[in-house]
Coordinates of C-alpha atoms in Angstrom, one line a residue:
Chain A
X1 CA 87.8 103.9 251.1
X2 CA 84.2 103.5 250.8
X3 CA 83.2 106.7 252.7
X4 CA 81.1 108.2 249.7
X5 CA 79.0 105.0 249.2
X6 CA 78.7 104.4 253.0
X7 CA 76.7 107.5 253.5
X8 CA 74.2 106.4 250.8
X9 CA 71.0 104.9 251.7
X10 CA 71.2 102.2 254.4
X11 CA 68.5 99.7 253.3
X12 CA 70.3 99.4 249.8
X13 CA 73.4 98.7 251.8
X14 CA 71.8 95.9 253.7
X15 CA 70.9 94.0 250.7
X16 CA 74.3 94.8 249.2
X17 CA 75.7 93.1 252.6
X18 CA 73.3 90.3 251.9
X19 CA 74.6 89.8 248.4
X20 CA 78.1 89.7 249.6
X21 CA 77.3 87.0 252.0
X22 CA 75.6 84.9 249.5
X23 CA 78.6 85.3 247.3
X24 CA 81.4 84.8 249.9
X25 CA 79.8 82.7 252.5
X26 CA 77.1 81.0 250.5
X27 CA 74.8 82.1 253.1
X28 CA 71.2 81.0 252.7
X29 CA 69.6 83.3 255.3
X30 CA 71.0 86.2 253.1
X31 CA 69.4 84.7 250.0
X32 CA 65.9 84.4 251.8
X33 CA 66.2 88.1 252.8
X34 CA 67.0 88.9 249.2
X35 CA 63.9 86.7 248.1
X36 CA 61.7 88.8 250.5
X37 CA 62.8 91.9 248.7
X38 CA 62.9 90.9 245.1
X39 CA 60.8 88.0 244.4
X40 CA 57.5 90.1 244.6
X41 CA 59.2 92.6 242.3
X42 CA 60.2 89.9 239.9
X43 CA 56.7 88.5 239.9
X44 CA 55.1 92.0 239.4
X45 CA 57.6 92.7 236.6
X46 CA 56.4 89.4 234.8
X47 CA 52.7 90.3 235.5
X48 CA 53.0 93.5 233.7
X49 CA 54.3 91.9 230.6
X50 CA 51.5 89.0 230.6
X51 CA 48.7 90.2 233.0
X52 CA 47.1 87.1 234.9
X53 CA 50.0 84.9 234.1
X54 CA 50.6 83.7 237.5
X55 CA 52.2 80.4 236.9
X56 CA 54.7 82.1 234.5
X57 CA 55.4 85.0 237.3
X58 CA 55.9 82.3 240.0
X59 CA 58.3 80.3 237.6
X60 CA 60.5 83.2 236.7
X61 CA 60.8 84.5 240.2
X62 CA 62.0 81.0 241.4
X63 CA 64.3 80.9 238.4
X64 CA 65.8 84.3 238.8
X65 CA 66.4 83.8 242.6
X66 CA 68.2 80.5 241.5
X67 CA 70.4 82.5 239.2
X68 CA 71.2 85.1 241.7
X69 CA 72.6 82.2 243.9
X70 CA 74.4 80.7 241.1
X71 CA 75.9 83.9 239.8
X72 CA 76.6 85.7 242.9
X73 CA 80.3 85.6 242.5
X74 CA 79.9 87.4 239.1
X75 CA 78.3 90.3 240.8
X76 CA 80.4 93.6 241.0
X77 CA 79.0 96.6 242.9
X78 CA 81.4 98.9 241.1
X79 CA 79.8 98.1 237.7
X80 CA 75.9 98.2 238.5
X81 CA 73.9 98.5 241.5
X82 CA 72.2 95.5 242.9
X83 CA 68.7 96.6 241.5
X84 CA 70.5 96.9 237.9
X85 CA 72.0 93.6 238.2
X86 CA 68.9 91.9 239.5
X87 CA 66.6 93.8 236.7
X88 CA 69.0 92.5 233.9
X89 CA 68.8 89.0 235.2
X90 CA 64.8 89.1 235.5
X91 CA 64.7 90.8 232.1
X92 CA 66.7 87.9 230.5
X93 CA 64.8 85.3 232.4
X94 CA 61.5 86.7 230.9
X95 CA 62.9 86.8 227.5
X96 CA 64.1 83.4 227.9
X97 CA 60.7 82.2 229.1
X98 CA 58.7 83.9 226.4
X99 CA 61.1 82.4 223.7
X100 CA 60.5 78.9 225.1
X101 CA 56.9 79.4 225.3
X102 CA 56.3 80.5 221.7
X103 CA 56.5 84.4 221.5
X104 CA 59.9 84.2 219.8
X105 CA 60.5 81.1 217.7
X106 CA 64.3 81.1 217.9
X107 CA 67.3 78.9 218.3
X108 CA 69.1 81.8 219.8
X109 CA 69.8 81.8 223.5
X110 CA 69.3 85.3 224.9
X111 CA 71.7 84.6 227.9
X112 CA 74.4 84.5 225.5
X113 CA 74.3 88.1 224.4
X114 CA 72.0 90.0 226.8
X115 CA 74.8 89.6 229.2
X116 CA 75.1 91.0 232.6
X117 CA 77.9 93.0 231.1
X118 CA 80.9 92.3 233.2
X119 CA 82.8 95.5 232.8
X120 CA 86.5 95.8 232.9
X121 CA 87.1 98.9 234.6
X122 CA 85.9 98.4 238.2
X123 CA 87.3 100.9 240.5
X124 CA 85.9 102.5 243.6
X125 CA 85.4 105.8 242.1
X126 CA 83.3 104.3 239.4
X127 CA 81.3 102.8 242.2
X128 CA 80.4 106.0 243.9
X129 CA 79.8 107.6 240.5
X130 CA 77.6 104.7 239.7
X131 CA 75.5 105.0 242.9
X132 CA 75.1 108.8 242.4
X133 CA 73.7 108.3 238.7
X134 CA 71.5 105.7 240.0
X135 CA 70.1 108.1 242.7
X136 CA 69.6 110.8 240.4
X137 CA 67.6 108.5 238.0
X138 CA 65.5 107.5 241.0
X139 CA 64.8 111.0 242.1
X140 CA 64.2 112.4 238.7
X141 CA 61.9 109.3 237.8
X142 CA 59.3 110.8 240.3
X143 CA 59.3 114.2 238.6
X144 CA 58.5 113.0 235.3
X145 CA 55.0 114.1 233.9
X146 CA 52.6 111.3 233.5
X147 CA 52.4 110.7 229.9
X148 CA 56.4 110.2 230.0
X149 CA 56.3 107.7 233.0
X150 CA 53.4 105.8 231.3
X151 CA 55.4 105.4 228.3
X152 CA 58.6 104.4 230.2
X153 CA 56.5 101.7 232.0
X154 CA 55.5 100.2 228.7
X155 CA 58.8 99.9 227.4
X156 CA 60.6 98.7 230.5
X157 CA 57.9 96.8 232.7
X158 CA 55.8 95.5 230.0
X159 CA 58.7 94.9 227.6
X160 CA 56.7 96.6 224.5
X161 CA 58.9 97.8 221.7
X162 CA 58.5 101.4 220.7
X163 CA 56.1 100.2 217.9
X164 CA 54.0 98.1 220.0
X165 CA 53.6 100.9 222.7
X166 CA 52.5 103.1 220.1
X167 CA 49.9 100.7 219.0
X168 CA 48.7 100.3 222.5
X169 CA 48.6 103.8 223.5
X170 CA 46.9 104.8 220.2
X171 CA 49.8 107.2 219.6
X172 CA 51.7 107.9 216.5
X173 CA 55.3 106.1 216.7
X174 CA 57.0 109.4 216.3
X175 CA 55.3 110.6 219.5
X176 CA 56.3 107.5 221.4
X177 CA 59.8 107.8 220.4
X178 CA 60.1 111.5 221.4
X179 CA 58.3 110.9 224.8
X180 CA 60.8 108.1 225.6
X181 CA 63.8 110.4 224.3
X182 CA 62.5 113.3 226.5
X183 CA 62.0 111.2 229.5
X184 CA 65.5 109.8 228.9
X185 CA 66.9 113.3 228.5
X186 CA 65.2 114.5 231.9
X187 CA 66.7 111.7 233.6
X188 CA 70.2 112.6 232.0
X189 CA 71.0 109.0 231.0
X190 CA 71.6 109.8 227.3
X191 CA 75.3 110.2 226.7
X192 CA 76.3 113.0 224.0
X193 CA 78.5 111.7 221.1
Chain B
X1 CA 87.0 105.5 217.1
X2 CA 83.8 103.8 215.8
X3 CA 81.6 105.9 213.6
X4 CA 78.2 104.1 213.4
X5 CA 76.4 103.3 216.4
X6 CA 72.9 102.0 217.0
X7 CA 70.3 104.7 217.6
X8 CA 69.1 105.4 221.1
X9 CA 65.6 104.1 220.3
X10 CA 67.4 100.7 219.2
X11 CA 69.6 100.8 222.6
X12 CA 66.4 101.4 224.5
X13 CA 64.7 98.4 223.0
X14 CA 67.8 96.4 223.6
X15 CA 68.1 97.5 227.4
X16 CA 64.2 96.8 227.9
X17 CA 64.5 93.5 226.2
X18 CA 62.0 94.1 223.5
X19 CA 64.4 94.2 220.6
X20 CA 64.1 90.9 218.4
X21 CA 66.7 88.4 219.2
X22 CA 68.3 88.7 216.0
X23 CA 68.7 92.4 216.2
X24 CA 69.7 92.2 219.9
X25 CA 72.4 89.7 218.7
X26 CA 73.7 92.4 216.3
X27 CA 73.8 95.1 219.0
X28 CA 75.6 92.8 221.4
X29 CA 78.3 92.4 218.8
X30 CA 78.5 96.1 218.4
X31 CA 78.7 96.4 222.3
X32 CA 81.6 94.1 222.5
X33 CA 83.6 96.5 220.6
X34 CA 82.2 99.8 221.6
X35 CA 82.6 101.2 225.2
X36 CA 80.5 104.1 224.6
X37 CA 77.5 102.1 223.8
X38 CA 78.1 99.8 226.7
X39 CA 78.1 102.9 228.9
X40 CA 74.9 104.0 227.4
X41 CA 73.1 100.6 227.7
X42 CA 74.3 100.5 231.3
X43 CA 72.5 103.9 232.0
X44 CA 69.6 102.7 230.2
X45 CA 69.3 99.5 232.4
X46 CA 69.4 101.9 235.4
X47 CA 66.0 103.3 234.4
X48 CA 64.6 99.8 234.0
X49 CA 66.1 98.9 237.4
X50 CA 64.5 101.8 239.2
X51 CA 61.0 101.2 237.6
X52 CA 61.6 97.5 238.4
X53 CA 62.4 98.2 242.1
X54 CA 59.4 100.6 242.5
X55 CA 56.8 98.0 241.7
X56 CA 54.8 96.0 244.2
X57 CA 53.0 92.7 244.3
X58 CA 49.8 91.9 245.9
X59 CA 50.3 88.1 246.0
X60 CA 49.8 86.4 249.5
X61 CA 52.5 85.7 252.2
X62 CA 51.7 82.2 252.1
X63 CA 52.1 81.8 248.4
X64 CA 55.5 83.7 248.7
X65 CA 56.8 81.4 251.5
X66 CA 55.8 78.4 249.3
X67 CA 58.0 79.8 246.4
X68 CA 60.8 80.7 248.8
X69 CA 60.9 77.0 250.2
X70 CA 61.0 75.8 246.6
X71 CA 64.0 78.0 245.8
X72 CA 65.8 76.9 248.8
X73 CA 65.4 73.3 248.2
X74 CA 66.6 73.9 244.5
X75 CA 69.7 75.6 245.5
X76 CA 70.6 73.1 248.2
X77 CA 70.2 70.3 245.7
X78 CA 72.5 71.6 243.1
X79 CA 75.0 73.6 245.3
X80 CA 77.6 73.7 242.3
X81 CA 78.5 77.0 240.6
X82 CA 77.5 76.6 237.2
X83 CA 80.6 75.2 235.0
X84 CA 81.4 78.3 232.6
X85 CA 82.7 76.9 229.3
X86 CA 86.4 77.5 228.7
X87 CA 87.2 80.6 226.5
X88 CA 88.8 79.7 223.5
X89 CA 91.7 82.1 223.1
X90 CA 92.5 81.1 219.5
X91 CA 89.4 82.6 218.5
X92 CA 89.4 85.7 220.7
X93 CA 88.9 87.8 217.6
X94 CA 85.4 86.5 217.3
X95 CA 82.9 88.4 219.3
X96 CA 81.7 86.3 222.4
X97 CA 78.1 86.4 221.5
X98 CA 79.0 84.7 217.9
X99 CA 81.3 82.0 219.2
X100 CA 78.3 79.7 219.6
X101 CA 77.9 79.6 215.9
X102 CA 81.6 80.2 214.8
X103 CA 83.1 77.6 217.3
X104 CA 86.0 76.7 215.0
X105 CA 86.8 80.0 213.4
X106 CA 85.5 81.8 210.3
X107 CA 87.0 79.2 208.0
X108 CA 85.3 76.1 209.0
X109 CA 82.0 77.6 208.4
X110 CA 79.7 76.4 205.5
X111 CA 80.6 79.3 203.0
X112 CA 78.4 79.6 200.0
X113 CA 80.0 81.2 196.9
X114 CA 77.8 83.9 195.1
X115 CA 80.4 85.3 193.1
X116 CA 84.1 84.5 193.2
X117 CA 84.8 87.5 195.5
X118 CA 81.8 87.2 197.5
X119 CA 80.5 84.5 199.9
X120 CA 77.8 84.0 202.5
X121 CA 77.2 81.7 205.4
X122 CA 73.9 81.6 207.2
X123 CA 74.2 81.3 211.0
X124 CA 70.7 81.3 212.1
X125 CA 67.2 81.5 210.7
X126 CA 64.4 82.6 213.3
X127 CA 61.5 81.1 211.8
X128 CA 59.5 83.9 210.0
X129 CA 62.1 86.3 211.2
X130 CA 65.3 87.7 209.9
X131 CA 68.1 85.8 208.3
X132 CA 71.5 85.9 210.3
X133 CA 74.4 85.5 208.1
X134 CA 78.0 86.4 207.7
X135 CA 79.3 87.9 204.5
X136 CA 82.9 87.5 203.3
X137 CA 84.1 89.6 200.5
X138 CA 87.9 89.7 199.2
X139 CA 90.1 92.6 199.7
X140 CA 89.4 95.2 197.1
X141 CA 86.6 93.6 195.9
X142 CA 83.2 95.4 194.9
X143 CA 79.9 93.9 195.7
X144 CA 77.2 93.7 192.9
X145 CA 74.9 96.5 193.1
X146 CA 72.0 95.6 195.2
X147 CA 68.9 96.9 197.2
X148 CA 67.3 95.8 200.5
X149 CA 63.7 94.8 200.4
X150 CA 63.6 95.1 204.1
X151 CA 65.6 96.5 206.8
X152 CA 69.3 95.5 207.0
X153 CA 71.8 95.7 209.9
X154 CA 75.4 95.1 209.1
X155 CA 78.2 94.9 211.8
X156 CA 81.8 94.8 210.7
X157 CA 83.7 92.0 212.2
X158 CA 86.8 92.2 210.1
X159 CA 88.3 94.6 207.6
X160 CA 86.6 97.6 206.3
X161 CA 84.2 98.7 203.5
X162 CA 83.1 101.8 201.9
X163 CA 79.9 102.9 200.0
X164 CA 78.4 106.3 198.7
X165 CA 77.9 107.3 202.3
X166 CA 81.3 106.6 204.0
X167 CA 83.9 104.2 205.3
X168 CA 82.9 101.5 207.9
X169 CA 85.4 99.8 210.1
X170 CA 85.5 97.0 212.6
X171 CA 82.7 97.1 215.3
X172 CA 80.6 99.8 213.2
X173 CA 76.8 99.1 213.1
X174 CA 75.3 100.2 210.1
X175 CA 71.4 100.1 209.7
X176 CA 69.8 100.6 206.3
X177 CA 66.1 100.8 205.4
X178 CA 64.6 99.2 202.4
X179 CA 65.0 101.1 199.0
X180 CA 68.5 101.8 199.9
X181 CA 70.7 100.9 197.0
X182 CA 74.2 100.6 197.2
X183 CA 77.3 99.2 195.9
X184 CA 79.8 98.7 198.9
X185 CA 83.6 98.3 198.2
X186 CA 86.0 96.6 200.3
X187 CA 89.4 98.3 201.1
X188 CA 92.2 96.9 199.4
X189 CA 94.4 95.8 202.4
X190 CA 92.2 92.9 203.7
X191 CA 89.2 90.8 203.3
X192 CA 86.1 92.1 205.0
X193 CA 83.8 89.8 207.0
X194 CA 80.4 91.3 208.3
X195 CA 77.5 90.1 210.2
X196 CA 74.3 90.9 208.5
X197 CA 70.8 90.6 209.9
X198 CA 68.5 90.8 207.1
X199 CA 64.7 91.2 207.5
X200 CA 64.0 90.1 203.9
X201 CA 66.4 88.9 201.1
X202 CA 68.9 91.2 199.4
X203 CA 68.0 91.9 195.8
X204 CA 70.8 92.3 193.3
X205 CA 70.1 94.8 190.4
X206 CA 72.8 93.9 188.1
X207 CA 71.7 92.2 184.9
X208 CA 73.9 89.1 185.5
X209 CA 73.7 89.1 189.4
X210 CA 69.9 89.1 189.0
X211 CA 70.3 85.5 188.6
X212 CA 71.3 85.1 192.2
X213 CA 67.9 86.4 193.5
X214 CA 66.1 83.3 193.6
X215 CA 68.9 81.7 195.8
X216 CA 68.9 84.9 198.1
X217 CA 65.1 84.3 198.6
X218 CA 65.7 80.4 198.9
X219 CA 67.9 80.8 201.9
X220 CA 66.0 83.5 203.7
X221 CA 63.6 82.1 206.4
X222 CA 60.6 84.3 205.5
X223 CA 60.3 83.0 202.0
X224 CA 61.4 79.5 202.6
X225 CA 58.0 79.4 204.5
X226 CA 55.9 80.6 201.7
X227 CA 57.6 78.1 199.4
X228 CA 58.8 80.8 197.0

């Protein structure tokens, strides 16, 4: 049944296999392998938002790995790639950390609505489609001109809003918005309506 | 079919996590009802995920080994899957992301009457941030004419209303900037409940309803801080 997805990149499938082991067999070895792959990325992700904040990066990396362990049964490969799932957990953990540490004074808990979006229609065709979309995004990211890559990194890795990005890059807000849109168009992630 | 959606810019800020919590809450209530925007956010998340996965970190192996053993110790200690709170089916009409503030249904909220047909319940005030509230207007009623002194986001939770620009139904996400003066009217068939996120207080422009303005300011977190 999974012939399409089986042909797609093997290393990805190894992590997917580990993820299944964590969910089904509570395999701690598998979690260790996921840690080796993802924890450095989570640290880097936190450091792009707060350069030099190593303690924060360590805290969040550990927190995210624990969440992965606790939420493993909620992961569904048909609705999101493993990278996407881990990214959303890391993003939420980063928001949460910054909220608790002052950037956002608020009694709102981000976990409640920046959800990992459990989606209703999970079928194997969607899984294959979803994987193809992800591959396309990966390939076309590399083709983007530098200015567009730079602005996407500001937004996604540094967690800057469009207006914060415009201040930091010294560009008009309209320019930032149009660069982001241009980039998203090239990645064909914008759905027409 | 919903007619009003958040812009791609807003959805991108939502996906990257930089949207203010109050506005992200508004977006998530909309997503609850809108499969198309859910799909859009999912695709935007893919972009974040690819950028995320392509990063490298230069920290030492020893340091990572230490973190790893912390994690392994933590999961062994508390090896129970976290208890998910029970979904309350009675209130399934209330979007999941709002249930925390509306645990016992709309009626149990602390409603404040502004006019006989219009009441307001504040859900949360981010200090110095936007006010998050519900507005509840009787069927067929017309809201007093007002302007917005800051940006306002409205998401229809129940019923429908119209103004000069169109008709808005359940799930619609309506973003208004300041200086937009309008007089919404609720459809005749049922009352209308909306989630509103106000960057600054509403200002009524009618000669009688002007008297409400100090109240509106009082309940807005920005102005409560200034003692205005």
